[in-house]
Each structure stands twice: as structure tokens, then as C-alpha cells.
mmCIF file of C-alpha atoms (C1' of nucleotides) in Angstrom:
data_model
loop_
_atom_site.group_PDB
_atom_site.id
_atom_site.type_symbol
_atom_site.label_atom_id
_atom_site.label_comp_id
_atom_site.label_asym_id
_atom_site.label_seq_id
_atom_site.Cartn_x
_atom_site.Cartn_y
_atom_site.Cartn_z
ATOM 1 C CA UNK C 232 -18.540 12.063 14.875
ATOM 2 C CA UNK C 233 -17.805 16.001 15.833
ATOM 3 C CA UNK C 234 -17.523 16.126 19.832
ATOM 4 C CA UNK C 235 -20.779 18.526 21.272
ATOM 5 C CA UNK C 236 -19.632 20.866 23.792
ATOM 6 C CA UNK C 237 -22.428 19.879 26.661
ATOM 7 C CA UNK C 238 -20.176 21.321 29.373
ATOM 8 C CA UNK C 239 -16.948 22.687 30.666
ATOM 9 C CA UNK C 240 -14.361 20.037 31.983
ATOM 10 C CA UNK C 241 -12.994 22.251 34.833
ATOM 11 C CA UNK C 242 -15.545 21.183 37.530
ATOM 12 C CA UNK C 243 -15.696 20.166 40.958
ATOM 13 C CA UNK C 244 -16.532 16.662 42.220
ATOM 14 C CA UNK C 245 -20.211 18.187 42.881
ATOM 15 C CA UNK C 246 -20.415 20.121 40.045
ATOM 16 C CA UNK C 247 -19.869 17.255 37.942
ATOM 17 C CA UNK C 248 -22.257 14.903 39.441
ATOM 18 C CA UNK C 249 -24.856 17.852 38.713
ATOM 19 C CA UNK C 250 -23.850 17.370 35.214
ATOM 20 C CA UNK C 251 -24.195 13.731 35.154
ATOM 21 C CA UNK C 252 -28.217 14.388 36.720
ATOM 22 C CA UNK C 253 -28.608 16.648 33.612
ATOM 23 C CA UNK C 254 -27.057 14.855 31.085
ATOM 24 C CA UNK C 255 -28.833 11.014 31.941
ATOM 25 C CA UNK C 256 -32.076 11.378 30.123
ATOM 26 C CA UNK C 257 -30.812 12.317 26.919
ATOM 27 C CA UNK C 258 -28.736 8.773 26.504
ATOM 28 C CA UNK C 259 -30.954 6.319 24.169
ATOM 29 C CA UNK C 260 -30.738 2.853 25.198
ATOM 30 C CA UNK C 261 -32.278 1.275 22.081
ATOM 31 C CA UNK C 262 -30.539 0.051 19.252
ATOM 32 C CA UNK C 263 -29.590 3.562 16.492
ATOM 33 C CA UNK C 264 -26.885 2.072 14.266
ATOM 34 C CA UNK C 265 -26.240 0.791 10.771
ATOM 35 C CA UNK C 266 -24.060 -1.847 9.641
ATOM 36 C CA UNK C 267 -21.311 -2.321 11.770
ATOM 37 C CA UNK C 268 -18.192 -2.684 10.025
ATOM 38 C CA UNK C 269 -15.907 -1.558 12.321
ATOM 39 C CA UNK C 270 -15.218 -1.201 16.271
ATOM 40 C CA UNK C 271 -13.178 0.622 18.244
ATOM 41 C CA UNK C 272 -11.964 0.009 21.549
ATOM 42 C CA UNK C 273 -10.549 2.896 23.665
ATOM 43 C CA UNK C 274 -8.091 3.278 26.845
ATOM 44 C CA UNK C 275 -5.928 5.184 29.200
ATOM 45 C CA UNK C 276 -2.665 4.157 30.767
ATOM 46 C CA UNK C 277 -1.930 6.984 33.640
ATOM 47 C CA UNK C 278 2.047 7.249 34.844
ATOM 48 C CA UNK C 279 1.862 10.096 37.626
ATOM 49 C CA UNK C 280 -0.201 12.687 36.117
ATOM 50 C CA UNK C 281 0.826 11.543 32.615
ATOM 51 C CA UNK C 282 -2.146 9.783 30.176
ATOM 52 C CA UNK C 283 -1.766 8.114 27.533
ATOM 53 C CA UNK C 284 -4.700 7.390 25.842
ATOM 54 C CA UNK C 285 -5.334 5.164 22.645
ATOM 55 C CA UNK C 286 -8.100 4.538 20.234
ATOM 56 C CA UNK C 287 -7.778 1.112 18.174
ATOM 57 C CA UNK C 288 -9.483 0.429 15.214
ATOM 58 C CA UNK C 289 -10.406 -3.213 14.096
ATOM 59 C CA UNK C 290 -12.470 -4.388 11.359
ATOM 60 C CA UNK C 291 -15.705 -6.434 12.285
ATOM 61 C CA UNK C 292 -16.105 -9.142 12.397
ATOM 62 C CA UNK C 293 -13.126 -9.869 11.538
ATOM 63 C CA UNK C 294 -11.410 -8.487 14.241
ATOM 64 C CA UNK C 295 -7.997 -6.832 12.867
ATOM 65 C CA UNK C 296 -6.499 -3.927 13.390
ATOM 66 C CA UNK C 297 -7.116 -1.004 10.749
ATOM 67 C CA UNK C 298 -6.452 1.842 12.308
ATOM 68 C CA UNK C 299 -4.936 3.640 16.068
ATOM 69 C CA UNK C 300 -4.219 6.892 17.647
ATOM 70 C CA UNK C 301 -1.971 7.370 20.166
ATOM 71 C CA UNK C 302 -1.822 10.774 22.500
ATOM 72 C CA UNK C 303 -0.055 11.607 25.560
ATOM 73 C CA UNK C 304 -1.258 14.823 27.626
ATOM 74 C CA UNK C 305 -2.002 15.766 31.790
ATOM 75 C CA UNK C 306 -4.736 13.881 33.612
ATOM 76 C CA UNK C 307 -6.662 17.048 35.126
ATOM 77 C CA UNK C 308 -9.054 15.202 37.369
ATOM 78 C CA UNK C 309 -8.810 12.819 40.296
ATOM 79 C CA UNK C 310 -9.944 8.846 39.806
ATOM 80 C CA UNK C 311 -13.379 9.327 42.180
ATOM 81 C CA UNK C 312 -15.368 6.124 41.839
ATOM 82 C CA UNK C 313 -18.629 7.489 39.781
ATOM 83 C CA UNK C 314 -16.829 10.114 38.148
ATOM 84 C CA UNK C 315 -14.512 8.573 36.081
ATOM 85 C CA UNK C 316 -15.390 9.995 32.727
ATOM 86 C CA UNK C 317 -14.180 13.233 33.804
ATOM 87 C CA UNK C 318 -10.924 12.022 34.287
ATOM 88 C CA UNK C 319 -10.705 9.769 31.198
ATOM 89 C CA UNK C 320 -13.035 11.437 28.756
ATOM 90 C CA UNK C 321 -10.674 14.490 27.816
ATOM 91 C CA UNK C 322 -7.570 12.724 27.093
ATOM 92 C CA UNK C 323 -9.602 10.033 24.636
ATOM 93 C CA UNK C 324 -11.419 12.814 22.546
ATOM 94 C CA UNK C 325 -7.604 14.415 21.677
ATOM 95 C CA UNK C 326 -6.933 10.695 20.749
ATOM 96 C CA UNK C 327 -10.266 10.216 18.626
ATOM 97 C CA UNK C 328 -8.987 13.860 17.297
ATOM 98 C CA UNK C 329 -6.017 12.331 15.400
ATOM 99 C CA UNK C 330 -8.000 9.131 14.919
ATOM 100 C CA UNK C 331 -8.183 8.817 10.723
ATOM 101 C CA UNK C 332 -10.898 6.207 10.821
ATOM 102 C CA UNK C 333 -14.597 6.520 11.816
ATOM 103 C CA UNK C 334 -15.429 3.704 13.982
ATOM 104 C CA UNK C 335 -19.229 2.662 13.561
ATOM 105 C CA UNK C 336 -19.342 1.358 17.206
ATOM 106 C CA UNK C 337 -16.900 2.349 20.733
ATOM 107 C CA UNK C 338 -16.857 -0.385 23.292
ATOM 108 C CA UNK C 339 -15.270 1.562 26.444
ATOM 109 C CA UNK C 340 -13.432 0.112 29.224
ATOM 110 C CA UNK C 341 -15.732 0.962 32.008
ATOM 111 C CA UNK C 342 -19.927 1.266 32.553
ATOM 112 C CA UNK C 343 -22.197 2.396 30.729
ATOM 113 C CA UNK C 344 -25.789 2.642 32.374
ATOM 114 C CA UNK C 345 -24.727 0.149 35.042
ATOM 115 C CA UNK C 346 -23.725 3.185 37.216
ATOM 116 C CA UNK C 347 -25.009 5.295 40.298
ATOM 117 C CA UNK C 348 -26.718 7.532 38.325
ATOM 118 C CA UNK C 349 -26.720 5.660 34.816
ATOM 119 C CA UNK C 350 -24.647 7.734 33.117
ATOM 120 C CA UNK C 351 -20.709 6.495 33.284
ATOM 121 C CA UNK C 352 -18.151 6.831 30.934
ATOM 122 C CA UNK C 353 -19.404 4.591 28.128
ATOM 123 C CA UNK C 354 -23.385 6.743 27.876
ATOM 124 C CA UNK C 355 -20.847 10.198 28.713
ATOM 125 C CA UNK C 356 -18.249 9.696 25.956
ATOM 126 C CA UNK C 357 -21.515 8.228 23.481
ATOM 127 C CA UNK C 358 -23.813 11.601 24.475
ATOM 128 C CA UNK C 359 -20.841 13.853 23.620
ATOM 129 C CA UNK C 360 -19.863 12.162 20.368
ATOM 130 C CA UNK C 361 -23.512 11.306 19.644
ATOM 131 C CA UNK C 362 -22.236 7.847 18.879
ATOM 132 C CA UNK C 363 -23.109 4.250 19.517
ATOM 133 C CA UNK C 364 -20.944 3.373 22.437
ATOM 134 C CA UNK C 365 -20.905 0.239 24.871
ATOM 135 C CA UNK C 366 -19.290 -0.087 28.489
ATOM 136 C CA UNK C 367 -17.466 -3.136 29.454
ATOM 137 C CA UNK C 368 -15.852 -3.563 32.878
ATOM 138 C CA UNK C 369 -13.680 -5.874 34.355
ATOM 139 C CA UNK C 370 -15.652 -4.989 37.435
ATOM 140 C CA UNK C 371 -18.278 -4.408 39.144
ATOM 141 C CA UNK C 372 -19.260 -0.604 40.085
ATOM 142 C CA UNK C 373 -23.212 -0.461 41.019
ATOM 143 C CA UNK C 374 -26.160 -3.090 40.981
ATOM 144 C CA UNK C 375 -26.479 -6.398 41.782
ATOM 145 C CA UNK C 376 -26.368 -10.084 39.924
ATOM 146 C CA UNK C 377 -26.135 -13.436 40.504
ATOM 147 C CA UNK C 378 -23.049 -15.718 38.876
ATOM 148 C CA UNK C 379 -23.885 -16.730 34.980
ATOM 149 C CA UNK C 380 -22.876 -20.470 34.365
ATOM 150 C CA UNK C 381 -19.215 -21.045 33.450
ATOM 151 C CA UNK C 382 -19.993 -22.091 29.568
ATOM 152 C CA UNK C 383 -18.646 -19.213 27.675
ATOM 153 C CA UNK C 384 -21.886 -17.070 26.290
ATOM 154 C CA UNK C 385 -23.841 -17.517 30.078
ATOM 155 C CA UNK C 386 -25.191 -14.316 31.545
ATOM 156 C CA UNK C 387 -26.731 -12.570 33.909
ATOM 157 C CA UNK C 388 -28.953 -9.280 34.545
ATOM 158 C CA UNK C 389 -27.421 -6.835 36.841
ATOM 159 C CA UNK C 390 -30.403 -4.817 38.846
ATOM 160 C CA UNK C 391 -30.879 -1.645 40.447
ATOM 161 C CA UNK C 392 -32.342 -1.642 43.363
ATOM 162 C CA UNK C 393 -35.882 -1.448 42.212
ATOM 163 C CA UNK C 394 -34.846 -4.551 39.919
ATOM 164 C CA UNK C 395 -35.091 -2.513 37.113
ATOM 165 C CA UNK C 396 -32.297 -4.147 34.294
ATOM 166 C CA UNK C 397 -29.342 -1.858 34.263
ATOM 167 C CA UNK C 398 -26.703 -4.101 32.255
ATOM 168 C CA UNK C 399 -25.424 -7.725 32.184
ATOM 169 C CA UNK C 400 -22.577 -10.254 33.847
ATOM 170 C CA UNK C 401 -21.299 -11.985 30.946
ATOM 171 C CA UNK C 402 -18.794 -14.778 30.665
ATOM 172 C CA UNK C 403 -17.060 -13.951 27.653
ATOM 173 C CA UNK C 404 -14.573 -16.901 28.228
ATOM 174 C CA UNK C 405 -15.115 -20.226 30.086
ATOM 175 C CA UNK C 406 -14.058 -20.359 33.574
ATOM 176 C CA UNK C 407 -12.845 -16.672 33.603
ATOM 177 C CA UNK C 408 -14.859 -14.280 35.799
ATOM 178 C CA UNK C 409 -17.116 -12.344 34.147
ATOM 179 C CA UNK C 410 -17.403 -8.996 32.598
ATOM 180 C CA UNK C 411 -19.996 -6.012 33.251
ATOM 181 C CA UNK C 412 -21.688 -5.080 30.181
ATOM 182 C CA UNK C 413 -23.941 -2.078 29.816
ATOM 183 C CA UNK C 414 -25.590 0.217 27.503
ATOM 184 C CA UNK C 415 -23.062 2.773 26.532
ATOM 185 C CA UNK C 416 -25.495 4.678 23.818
ATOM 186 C CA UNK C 417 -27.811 4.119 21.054
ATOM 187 C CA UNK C 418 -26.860 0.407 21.406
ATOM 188 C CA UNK C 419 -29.386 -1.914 23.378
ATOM 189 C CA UNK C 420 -28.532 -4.329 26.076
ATOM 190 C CA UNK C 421 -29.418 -7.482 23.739
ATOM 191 C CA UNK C 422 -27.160 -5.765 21.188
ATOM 192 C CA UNK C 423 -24.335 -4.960 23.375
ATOM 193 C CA UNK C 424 -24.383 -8.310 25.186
ATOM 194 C CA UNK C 425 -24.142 -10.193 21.609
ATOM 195 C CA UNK C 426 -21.619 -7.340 20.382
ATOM 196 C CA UNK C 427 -19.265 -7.927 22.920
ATOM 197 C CA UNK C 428 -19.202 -11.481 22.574
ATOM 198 C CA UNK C 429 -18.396 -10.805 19.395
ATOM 199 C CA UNK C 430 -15.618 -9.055 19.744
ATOM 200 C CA UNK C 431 -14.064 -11.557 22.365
ATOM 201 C CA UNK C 432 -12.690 -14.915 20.115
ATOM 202 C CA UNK C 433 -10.615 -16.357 23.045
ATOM 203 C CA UNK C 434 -9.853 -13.979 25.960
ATOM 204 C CA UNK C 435 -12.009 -12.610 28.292
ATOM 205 C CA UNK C 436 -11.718 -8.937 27.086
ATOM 206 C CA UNK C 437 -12.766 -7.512 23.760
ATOM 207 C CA UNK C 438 -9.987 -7.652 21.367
ATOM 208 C CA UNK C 439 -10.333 -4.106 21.380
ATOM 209 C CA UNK C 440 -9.840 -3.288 24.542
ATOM 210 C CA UNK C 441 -6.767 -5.382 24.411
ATOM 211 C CA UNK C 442 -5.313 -3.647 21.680
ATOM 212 C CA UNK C 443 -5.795 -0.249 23.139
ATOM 213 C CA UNK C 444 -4.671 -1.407 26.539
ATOM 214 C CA UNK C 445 -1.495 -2.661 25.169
ATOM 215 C CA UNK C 446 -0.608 0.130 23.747
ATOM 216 C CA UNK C 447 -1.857 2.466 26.835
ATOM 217 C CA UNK C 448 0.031 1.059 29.388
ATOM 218 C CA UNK C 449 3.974 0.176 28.279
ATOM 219 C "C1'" DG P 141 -21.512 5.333 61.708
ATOM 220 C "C1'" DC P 142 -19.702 1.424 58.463
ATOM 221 C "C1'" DG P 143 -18.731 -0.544 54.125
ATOM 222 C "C1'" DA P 144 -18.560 -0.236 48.802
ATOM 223 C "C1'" DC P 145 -16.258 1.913 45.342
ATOM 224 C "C1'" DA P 146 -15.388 1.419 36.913
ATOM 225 C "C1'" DG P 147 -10.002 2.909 36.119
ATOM 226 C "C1'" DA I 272 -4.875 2.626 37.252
ATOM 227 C "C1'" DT I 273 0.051 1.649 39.248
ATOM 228 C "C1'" DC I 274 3.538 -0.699 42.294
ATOM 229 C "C1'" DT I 275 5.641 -5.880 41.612
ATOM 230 C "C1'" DT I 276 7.511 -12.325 41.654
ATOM 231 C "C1'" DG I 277 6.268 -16.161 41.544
ATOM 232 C "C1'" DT I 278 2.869 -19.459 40.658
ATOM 233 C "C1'" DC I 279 -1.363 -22.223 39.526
ATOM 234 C "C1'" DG I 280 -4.065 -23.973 35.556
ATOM 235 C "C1'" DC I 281 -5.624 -24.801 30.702
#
DNA sequence: GCGACAG
DNA sequence: ATCTTGTCGC
């Protein structure tokens, strides 16, 4: 899980989006992973210019934690809806840096595909580790859907505009609003739609998001 | 031109 | 995301 240098990080809201148009073809949205034994859910808490970012470990499916990295360093790019990895992607590869554990699978806090130009943080952080990664969001950033049922399990295709299946609305807890699930990398929809599930026992986020958000923000 | 807009 | 109190619902 050795980071690949694909680009520099000290670019300019244009440049970057130029980077993202290069970079989308190469992320695999079928399923390129072993056993899963593990998950990790990753995070940033921001105070001013400060980041913390977190990495938490938990065992699968048993869901407890094994492992976490905590790092604090400067935020060095602006939140710009579309360009979010830039902002969060540094910080969270220091914190994978001092991780000890190998997670077999990354569920991020954020899209995947389901993005302007189908390649958010979930398919940037999974091209650059060359890892199976997933994107979860509380919210919704591109496409559009129609509301799943309220059973817990119930979901719904988000579309592009040419209807073409870009990710999923999923209630991962009854009569909570749903979550935005997406192909991060290597890591089909089906897969991360039943994944995610998964990983969310009784709240409405993944117990590894939790877990890393805890510890991210206080 | 107006609205939408992950965290 | 962060700034912030109480409040509605399971």
C-alpha cells in the first residue's frame, strides 16, 4: 500500500481539475480484492488551518477497533466543492504513514465516482494508494435519485445526466436519511452498497467513519 | 444570469 | 468542516 506519486499537490483550482480529467480513466470500478478482513475508515477534523486527520482500523466483520493513527499538520488547500481531495488527501496519507496495520478495504467520508467528473476523494485517495477504496457521504454532491423506502437496506441509483449509474442512496438505518455510496476503487457498486451496510450495525454511518470522526474532531 | 455545491 | 442550545423522537 506504497502511495504513487501521480502529481504534485501545490496546484491551482484549474490545475487540479486538469488532473482529475487525467487521472479518471485509470480508476477500476469492478470488484479487485481478496478476503476482507479488515476496514478502515478515514477523516479530517480542520480547526483554522489546523488538520487532524485519523485512520481507524476495525476488524471485519466484526467491527472492532485494531488499530489508529492520529496526525496533526497545515491544511494547504481551500474546501472548493469538487476538489476536496486536494485538501484532505495530503494530511490522510501522513496518517496512513504511521498507520501499523494494512487495511484490506478504505471506506472514505466523501464520493467516490458520484462526482462532477467521477473522480472524488474516495477513486483519488484509491488511484494513489492503488487500493480498494469506497466513498460514503452524508450528502449529496452530483447526480440525481429518487428516495429509497425507509426499511433499513432500501436503495436507490443515483444518475448522471445521461442516466448512466454513478453510485447509490442507501438507508443504512431506518428512518434516518440516507447516505451516498459510490465506487471509491477496485470495489464495485453491488460490493460497496453491501460493504457499507456491513459496516453500519445501528447508526447511520459506518462504524468506521465514526471512529475516525471521533477522534478527528475533539 | 441564477442556483447548486462532498467536507 | 466549524460556530453553538435546546429539543423532538425512538
Amino acid at each position: 500500500m506504497r502511495p504513487c506519486q501521480l502529481h504534485t499537490w501545490d496546484l491551482s483550482p484549474t490545475e487540479a481539475i486538469a488532473v482529475q480529467l487525467q487521472l479518471r480513466d485509470q480508476v477500476i470500478r469492478c470488484d479487485d480484492f481478496g478476503e476482507i478482513k479488515t476496514v478502515a475508515g478515514a477523516d479530517l477534523g480542520i480547526r483554522g488551518s489546523l488538520a487532524t486527520a485519523v485512520i481507524s482500523v476495525l476488524s471485519y466483520p466484526s467491527l472492532v477497533l485494531v488499530d489508529q493513527s492520529v496526525v496533526k499538520t497545515a491544511v494547504q488547500f481551500p474546501y472548493i466543492p469538487g476538489l476536496l481531495s486536494f485538501r484532505e488527501i495530503p494530511p490522510l496519507l501522513q496518517a496512513f504513514d504511521q498507520l501499523q496495520t494494512i487495511p484490506d478495504l478504505i471506506i472514505l467520508d466523501g464520493h467516490g465516482v458520484a462526482h462532477p467528473r467521477r473522480f472524488g476523494l474516495a477513486s483519488h485517495l484509491g488511484l494513489i494508494l492503488d487500493w480498494p477504496t469506497i466513498g460514503c457521504a452524508k450528502s449529496r454532491l452530483f447526480g440525481t435519485y429518487q428516495e429509497p423506502e425507509l426499511e433499513k437496506g432500501s436503495y436507490r441509483f443515483l444518475h448522471d445526466r445521461d442516466q448512466n449509474v454513478i453510485g447509490a442512496a442507501v438507508r443504512t438505518r431506518s428512518q434516518t436519511k440516507v447516505v451516498f455510496v459510490s465506487t471509491g476503487h477496485r470495489v464495485s457498486l453491488d460490493s460497496a452498497v453491501r460493504l457499507t451496510l456491513a459496516c453500519c450495525p445501528r447508526y447511520k454511518l459506518p462504524e468506521t467513519t465514526r471512529y475516525a470522526h471521533r477522534l478527528a474532531s475533539n
